[in-house]
Coordinates of C-alpha atoms and ligand atoms in Angstrom, one line a residue:
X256 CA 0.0 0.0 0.0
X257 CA 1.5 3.6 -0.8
X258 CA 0.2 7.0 -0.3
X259 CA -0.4 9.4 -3.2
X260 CA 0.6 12.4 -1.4
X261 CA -1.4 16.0 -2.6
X262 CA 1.1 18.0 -4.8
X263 CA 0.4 21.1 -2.4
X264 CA 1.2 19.7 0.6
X265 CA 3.4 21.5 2.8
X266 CA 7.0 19.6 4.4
X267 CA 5.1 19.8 8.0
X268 CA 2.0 18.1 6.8
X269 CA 4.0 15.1 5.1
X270 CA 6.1 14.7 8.6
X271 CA 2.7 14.7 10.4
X272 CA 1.7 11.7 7.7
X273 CA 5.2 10.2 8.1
X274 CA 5.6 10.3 11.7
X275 CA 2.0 8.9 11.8
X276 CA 3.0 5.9 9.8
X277 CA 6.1 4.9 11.5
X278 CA 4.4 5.9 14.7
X279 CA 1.5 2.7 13.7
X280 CA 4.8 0.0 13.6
X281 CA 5.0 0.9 9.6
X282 CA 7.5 2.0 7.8
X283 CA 7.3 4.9 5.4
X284 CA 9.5 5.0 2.0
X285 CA 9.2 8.0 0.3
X286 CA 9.9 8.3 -3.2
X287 CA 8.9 11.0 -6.0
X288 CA 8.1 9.0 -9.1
X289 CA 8.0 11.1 -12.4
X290 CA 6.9 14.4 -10.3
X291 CA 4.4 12.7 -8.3
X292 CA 5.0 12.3 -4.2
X293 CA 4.3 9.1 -2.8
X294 CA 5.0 7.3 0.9
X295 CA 5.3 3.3 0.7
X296 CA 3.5 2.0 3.8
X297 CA 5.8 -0.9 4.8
X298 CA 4.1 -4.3 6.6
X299 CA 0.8 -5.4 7.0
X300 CA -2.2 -2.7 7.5
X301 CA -5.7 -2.9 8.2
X302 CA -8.5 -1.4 6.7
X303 CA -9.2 0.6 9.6
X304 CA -5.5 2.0 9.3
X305 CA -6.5 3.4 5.7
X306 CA -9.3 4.9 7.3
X307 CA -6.9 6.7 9.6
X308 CA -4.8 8.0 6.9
X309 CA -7.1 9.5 4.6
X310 CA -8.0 12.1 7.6
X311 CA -4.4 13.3 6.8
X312 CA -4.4 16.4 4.8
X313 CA -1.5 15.3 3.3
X314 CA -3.3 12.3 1.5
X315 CA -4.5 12.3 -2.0
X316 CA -5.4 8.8 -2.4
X317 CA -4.5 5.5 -1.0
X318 CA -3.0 2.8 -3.4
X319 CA -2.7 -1.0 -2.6
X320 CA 0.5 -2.8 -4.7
X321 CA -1.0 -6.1 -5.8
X322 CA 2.4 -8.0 -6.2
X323 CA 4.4 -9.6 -3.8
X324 CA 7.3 -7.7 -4.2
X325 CA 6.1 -4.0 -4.0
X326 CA 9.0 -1.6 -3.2
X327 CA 10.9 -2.7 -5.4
X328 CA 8.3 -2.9 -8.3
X329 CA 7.4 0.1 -11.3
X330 CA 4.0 -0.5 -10.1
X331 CA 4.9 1.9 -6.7
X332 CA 7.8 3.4 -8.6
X333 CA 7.9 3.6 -12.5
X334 CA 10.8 6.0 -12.9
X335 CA 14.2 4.1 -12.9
X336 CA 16.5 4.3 -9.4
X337 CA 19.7 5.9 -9.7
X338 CA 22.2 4.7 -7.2
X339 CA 25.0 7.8 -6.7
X340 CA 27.9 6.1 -5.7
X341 CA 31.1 9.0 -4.9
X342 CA 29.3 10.8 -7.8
X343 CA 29.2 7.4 -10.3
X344 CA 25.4 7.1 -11.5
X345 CA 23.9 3.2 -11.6
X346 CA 20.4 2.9 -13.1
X347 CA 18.7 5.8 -15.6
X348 CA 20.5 6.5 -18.7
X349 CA 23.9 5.7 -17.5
X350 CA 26.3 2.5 -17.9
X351 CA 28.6 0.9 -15.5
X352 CA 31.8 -1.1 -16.2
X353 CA 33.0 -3.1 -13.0
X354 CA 35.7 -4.9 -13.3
X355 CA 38.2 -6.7 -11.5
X356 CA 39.7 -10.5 -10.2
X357 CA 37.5 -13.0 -8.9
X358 CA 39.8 -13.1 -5.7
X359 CA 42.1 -10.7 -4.5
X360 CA 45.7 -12.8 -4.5
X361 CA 47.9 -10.1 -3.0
X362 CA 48.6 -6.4 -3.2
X363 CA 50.2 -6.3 -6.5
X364 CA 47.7 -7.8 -8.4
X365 CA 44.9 -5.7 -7.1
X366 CA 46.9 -2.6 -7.5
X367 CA 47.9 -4.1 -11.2
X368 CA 44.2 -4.6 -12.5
X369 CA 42.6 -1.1 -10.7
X370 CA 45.2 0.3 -13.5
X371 CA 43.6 -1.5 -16.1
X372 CA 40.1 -1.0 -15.1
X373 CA 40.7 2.8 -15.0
X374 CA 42.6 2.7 -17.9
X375 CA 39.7 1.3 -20.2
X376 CA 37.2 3.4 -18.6
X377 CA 35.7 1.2 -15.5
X378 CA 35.1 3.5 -12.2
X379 CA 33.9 0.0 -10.8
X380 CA 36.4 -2.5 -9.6
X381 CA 35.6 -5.6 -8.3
X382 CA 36.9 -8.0 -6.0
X383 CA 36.6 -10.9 -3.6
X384 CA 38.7 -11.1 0.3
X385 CA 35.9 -13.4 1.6
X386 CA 35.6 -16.0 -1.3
X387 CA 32.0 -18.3 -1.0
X388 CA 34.0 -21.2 -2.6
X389 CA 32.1 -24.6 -3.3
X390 CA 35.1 -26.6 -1.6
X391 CA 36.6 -26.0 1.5
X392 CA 40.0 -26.6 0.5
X393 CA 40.3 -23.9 -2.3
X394 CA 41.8 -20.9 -1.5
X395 CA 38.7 -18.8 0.6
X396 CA 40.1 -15.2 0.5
X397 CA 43.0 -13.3 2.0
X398 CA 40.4 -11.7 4.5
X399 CA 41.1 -8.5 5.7
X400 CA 43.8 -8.1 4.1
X401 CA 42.4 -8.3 0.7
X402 CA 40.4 -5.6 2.1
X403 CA 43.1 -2.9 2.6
X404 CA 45.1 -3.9 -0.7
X405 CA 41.6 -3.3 -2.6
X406 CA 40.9 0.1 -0.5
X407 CA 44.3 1.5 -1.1
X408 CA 44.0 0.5 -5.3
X409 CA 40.5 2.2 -5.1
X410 CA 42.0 5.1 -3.3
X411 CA 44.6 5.6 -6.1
X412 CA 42.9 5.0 -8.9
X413 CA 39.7 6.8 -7.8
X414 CA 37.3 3.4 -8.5
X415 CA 34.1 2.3 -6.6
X416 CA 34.7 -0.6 -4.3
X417 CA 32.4 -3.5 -4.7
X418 CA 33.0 -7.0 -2.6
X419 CA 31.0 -9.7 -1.1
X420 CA 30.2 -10.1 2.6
X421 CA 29.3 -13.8 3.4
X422 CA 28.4 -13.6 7.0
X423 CA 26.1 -10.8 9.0
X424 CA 29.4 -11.1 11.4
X425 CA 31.2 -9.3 8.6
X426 CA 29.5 -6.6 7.7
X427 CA 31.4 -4.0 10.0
X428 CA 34.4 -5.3 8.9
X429 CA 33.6 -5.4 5.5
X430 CA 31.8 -2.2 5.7
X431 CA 35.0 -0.4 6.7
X432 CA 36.4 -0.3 3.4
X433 CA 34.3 -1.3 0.8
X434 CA 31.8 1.2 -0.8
X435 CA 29.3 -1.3 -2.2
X436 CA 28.4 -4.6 -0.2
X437 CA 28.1 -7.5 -2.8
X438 CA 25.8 -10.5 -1.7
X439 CA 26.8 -13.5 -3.5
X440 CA 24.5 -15.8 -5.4
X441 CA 25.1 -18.8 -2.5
X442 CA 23.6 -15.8 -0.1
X443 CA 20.7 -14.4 -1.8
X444 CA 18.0 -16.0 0.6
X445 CA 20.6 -15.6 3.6
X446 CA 17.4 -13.5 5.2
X447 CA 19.6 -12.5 8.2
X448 CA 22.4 -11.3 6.1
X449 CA 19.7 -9.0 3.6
X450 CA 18.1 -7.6 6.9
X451 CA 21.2 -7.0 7.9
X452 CA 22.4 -5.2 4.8
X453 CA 19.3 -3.1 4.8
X454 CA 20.3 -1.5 7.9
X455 CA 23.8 -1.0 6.5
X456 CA 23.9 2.1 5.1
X457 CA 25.7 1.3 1.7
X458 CA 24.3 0.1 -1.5
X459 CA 24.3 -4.0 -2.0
X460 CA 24.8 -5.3 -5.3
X461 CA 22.8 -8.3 -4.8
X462 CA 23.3 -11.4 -7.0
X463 CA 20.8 -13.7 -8.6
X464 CA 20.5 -17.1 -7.1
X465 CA 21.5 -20.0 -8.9
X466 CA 17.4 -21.6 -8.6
X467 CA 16.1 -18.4 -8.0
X468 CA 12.9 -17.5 -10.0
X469 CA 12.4 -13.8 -11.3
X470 CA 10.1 -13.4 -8.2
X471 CA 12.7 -15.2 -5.4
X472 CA 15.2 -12.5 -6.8
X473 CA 12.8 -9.4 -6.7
X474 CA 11.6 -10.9 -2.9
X475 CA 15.2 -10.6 -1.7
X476 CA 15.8 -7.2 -3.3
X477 CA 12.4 -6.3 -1.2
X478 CA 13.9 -7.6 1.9
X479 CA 16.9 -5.1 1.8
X480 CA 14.5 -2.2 1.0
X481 CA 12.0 -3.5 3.5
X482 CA 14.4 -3.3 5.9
X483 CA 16.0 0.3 5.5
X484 CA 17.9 0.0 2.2
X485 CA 16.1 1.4 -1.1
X486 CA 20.3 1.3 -2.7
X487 CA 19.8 -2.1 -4.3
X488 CA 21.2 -3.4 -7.5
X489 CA 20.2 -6.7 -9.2
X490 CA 22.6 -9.0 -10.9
X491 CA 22.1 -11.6 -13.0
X492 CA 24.8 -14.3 -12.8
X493 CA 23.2 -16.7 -14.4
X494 CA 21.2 -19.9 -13.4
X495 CA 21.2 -23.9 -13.1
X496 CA 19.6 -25.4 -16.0
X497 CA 19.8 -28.9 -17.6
X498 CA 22.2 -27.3 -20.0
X499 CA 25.7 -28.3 -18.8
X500 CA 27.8 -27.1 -21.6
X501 CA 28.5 -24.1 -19.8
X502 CA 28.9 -22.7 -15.8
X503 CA 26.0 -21.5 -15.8
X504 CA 22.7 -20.2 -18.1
X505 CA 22.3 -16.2 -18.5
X506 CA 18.9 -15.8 -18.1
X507 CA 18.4 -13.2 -20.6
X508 CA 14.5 -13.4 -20.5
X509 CA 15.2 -12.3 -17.0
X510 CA 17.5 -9.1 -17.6
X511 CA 14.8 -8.0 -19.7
X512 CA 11.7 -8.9 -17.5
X513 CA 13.6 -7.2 -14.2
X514 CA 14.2 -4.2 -16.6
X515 CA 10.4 -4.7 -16.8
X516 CA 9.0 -5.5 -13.2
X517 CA 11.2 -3.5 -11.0
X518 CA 12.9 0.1 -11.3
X519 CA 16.4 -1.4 -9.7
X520 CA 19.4 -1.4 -11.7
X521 CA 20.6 -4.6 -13.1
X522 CA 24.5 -5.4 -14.4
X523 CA 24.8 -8.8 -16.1
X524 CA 27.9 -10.5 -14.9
X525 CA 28.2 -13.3 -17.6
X526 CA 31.5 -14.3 -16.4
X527 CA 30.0 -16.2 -13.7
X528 CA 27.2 -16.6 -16.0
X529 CA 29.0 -18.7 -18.8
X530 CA 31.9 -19.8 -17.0
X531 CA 33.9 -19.3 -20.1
X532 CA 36.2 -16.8 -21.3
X533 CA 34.9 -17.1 -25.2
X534 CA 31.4 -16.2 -24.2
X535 CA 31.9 -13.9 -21.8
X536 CA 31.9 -10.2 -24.4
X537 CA 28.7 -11.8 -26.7
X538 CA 26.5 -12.2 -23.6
X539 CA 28.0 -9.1 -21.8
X540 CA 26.7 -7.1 -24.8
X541 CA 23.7 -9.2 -25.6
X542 CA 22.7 -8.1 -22.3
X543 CA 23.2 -4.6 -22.5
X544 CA 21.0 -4.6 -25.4
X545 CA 18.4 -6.4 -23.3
X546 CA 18.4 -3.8 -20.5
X547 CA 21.1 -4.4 -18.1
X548 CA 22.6 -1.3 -17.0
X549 CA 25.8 -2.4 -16.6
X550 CA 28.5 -5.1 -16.6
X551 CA 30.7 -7.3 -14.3
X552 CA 33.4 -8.6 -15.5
X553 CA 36.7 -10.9 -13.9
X554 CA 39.5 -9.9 -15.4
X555 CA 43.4 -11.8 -14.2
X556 CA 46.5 -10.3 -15.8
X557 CA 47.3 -14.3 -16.6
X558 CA 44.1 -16.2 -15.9
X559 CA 45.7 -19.7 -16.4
X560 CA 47.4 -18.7 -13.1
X561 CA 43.9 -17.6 -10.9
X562 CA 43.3 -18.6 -7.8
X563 CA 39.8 -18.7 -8.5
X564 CA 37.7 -18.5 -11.9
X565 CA 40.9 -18.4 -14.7
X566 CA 38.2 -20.0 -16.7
X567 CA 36.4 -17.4 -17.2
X568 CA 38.3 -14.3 -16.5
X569 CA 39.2 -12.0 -19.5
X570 CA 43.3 -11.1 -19.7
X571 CA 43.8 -7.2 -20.6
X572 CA 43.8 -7.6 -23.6
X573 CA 40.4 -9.3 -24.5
X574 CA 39.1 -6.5 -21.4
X575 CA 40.1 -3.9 -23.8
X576 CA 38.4 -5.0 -26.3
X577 CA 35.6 -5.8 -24.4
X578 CA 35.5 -2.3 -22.7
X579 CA 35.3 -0.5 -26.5
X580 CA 32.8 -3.0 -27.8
X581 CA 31.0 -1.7 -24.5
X582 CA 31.0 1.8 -25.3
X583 CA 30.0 1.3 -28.9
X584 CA 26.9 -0.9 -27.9
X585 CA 25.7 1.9 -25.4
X586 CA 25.6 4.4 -28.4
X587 CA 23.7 1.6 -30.8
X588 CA 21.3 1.0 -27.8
X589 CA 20.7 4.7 -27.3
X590 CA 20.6 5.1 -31.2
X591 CA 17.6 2.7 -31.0
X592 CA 15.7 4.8 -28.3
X593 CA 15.4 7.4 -30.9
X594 CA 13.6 5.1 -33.3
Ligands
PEP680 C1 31.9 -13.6 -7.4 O1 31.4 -12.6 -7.8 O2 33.2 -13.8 -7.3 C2 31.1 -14.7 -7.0 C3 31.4 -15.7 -6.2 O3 29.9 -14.7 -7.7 P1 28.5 -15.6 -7.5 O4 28.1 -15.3 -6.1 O5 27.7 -15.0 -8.5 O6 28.9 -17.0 -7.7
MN681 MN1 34.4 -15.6 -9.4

């Protein structure tokens, strides 16, 4: 349920309404969707509690959100979210490029590839200290030290800092240097971890299950928001299918039905998403075209010799050609707006 809030309303009459709400055990979002003021009313209301609010003189009409997921849906908000990140724009008209290893392997490396990224236009760089591997004998992550290498290469090069946190126990640490919390696909229904993050203060960049429907991913985007965080961007990494040629199945149909459903960003991250180098720039920019607003990508200056993912991480070379074939498919998908 949201509140269409009257367009003459005055500041003090939408903090009586506000103060109201949260006073009631709900929450309040406020949002202004192409011009129009509205306040999401978050958790389970009454009838009667509708009654109350249209005795606000704040309160142009009352709205119910028939979905399940509801904040995070173009039917509460139809104008695209723009996450501002140290001045870098996710979501709208704009494009990201993140880039980066899979793990972080020391401080050279990390300083290494934030070069690179910058170089071929990333402001993004990714980067894993806390590694969600699916054996526990393979290298897990240098911890906190992978931390302050990647801080001090995002301090340099002036790049956005995106890693995973695993564990609610690790979200102060983790929160100390990076600038965007990533939730890995293993984590997307870790509840505690998304309630967590939605008190966090910092955007999440929250990764598509690997069995996750459309509507699981858009529920545990509505968790984060639900819970204090509207800073949430989608990522689809791909699924389990029967296919077993490659990693992983980019959902495509997915990039372009989120694009649909919801007003988050989403970055395709087909690296994870094919588990193979050779596919990894046609499904990056197949996905673009479909609506993604933005790319992962792993990149190792010799992947053969990864810790984690060589597989499928692009060497600097293929990153630069990935990068311009980037920028030239943003110009042919704004080209196409115009037709
Ligand atoms: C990663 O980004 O390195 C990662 C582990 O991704 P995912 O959670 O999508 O497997
Ligand atoms: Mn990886």
């Amino acid at each position: 349920m949201y509140v269409v809030v009257k367009k003459d309303a005055t500041p003090t009459e939408i903090n009586e309404l506000k103060q109201y709400i949260e006073s009631t055990g709900h929450g309040a979002l406020e949002v202004v969707d192409d011009g129009i003021r509205k306040i999401g009313i978050m958790g389970k209301s009454s009838i009667s509690f509708k009654e109350d609010l249209l005795k606000f003189s704040a309160v142009e009409d009352i709205k119910k959100i028939g979905k399940s997921f509801k904040f995070v849906s173009r039917e509460f908000k139809n104008e695209d979210t723009v996450i501002d990140v140290k001045g870098r724009k996710i979501g709208g008209t704009d494009m990201i490029l993140m880039a980066g290893p899979c793990s972080i392997e020391n401080k050279e490396m990390i300083m290494k590839i934030a070069k690179v990224v910058k170089e071929n236009g990333g402001e993004f760089l990714r980067g894993g200290a806390f590694k969600p591997r699916t054996s526990p004998y393979d290298f897990q992550g240098l911890g906190e030290d992978g931390l302050k290498y990647m801080r001090e290469a995002c301090d340099k090069y002036d790049l956005v800092m995106v890693t995973e946190v695993m564990d609610t126990k690790e979200i102060v640490l983790v929160g100390k240097y990076t600038d965007i919390f990533q939730v890995g696909a293993r984590n997307m229904q870790n509840f505690s971890l998304l309630k967590e993050l939605g008190k966090a203060g910092k955007p999440v960049l929250l990764k598509r299950g690997m069995s996750a429907t459309v509507k699981d991913f858009l529920m545990a985007a509505e968790y984060i928001v639900a819970f204090g965080n509207r800073e949430v961007i989608l990522c689809e990494r791909g699924i389990r299918t029967f296919e077993i040629a490659t990693r992983n199945t980019v959902d495509i149909n997915g990039v372009a039905l989120l694009k649909e459903k919801s007003h988050l960003p989403i970055i395709i991250d087909a690296s994870h998403g094919t588990g193979k180098r050779s596919l990894v720039e046609p499904v990056t920019l197949g996905c673009i075209l479909a609506g993604a607003d933005g790319a992962m990508v792993e990149i190792h200056e010799n992947p053969e010799c990864a810790f984690s993912d060589g597989d499928q991480s692009l060497d600097f070379k293929a990153f630069e050609i990935l990068a311009k074939k980037i920028e030239k498919t943003i110009e042919f998908k704004a080209s196409l707006k115009c037709l």
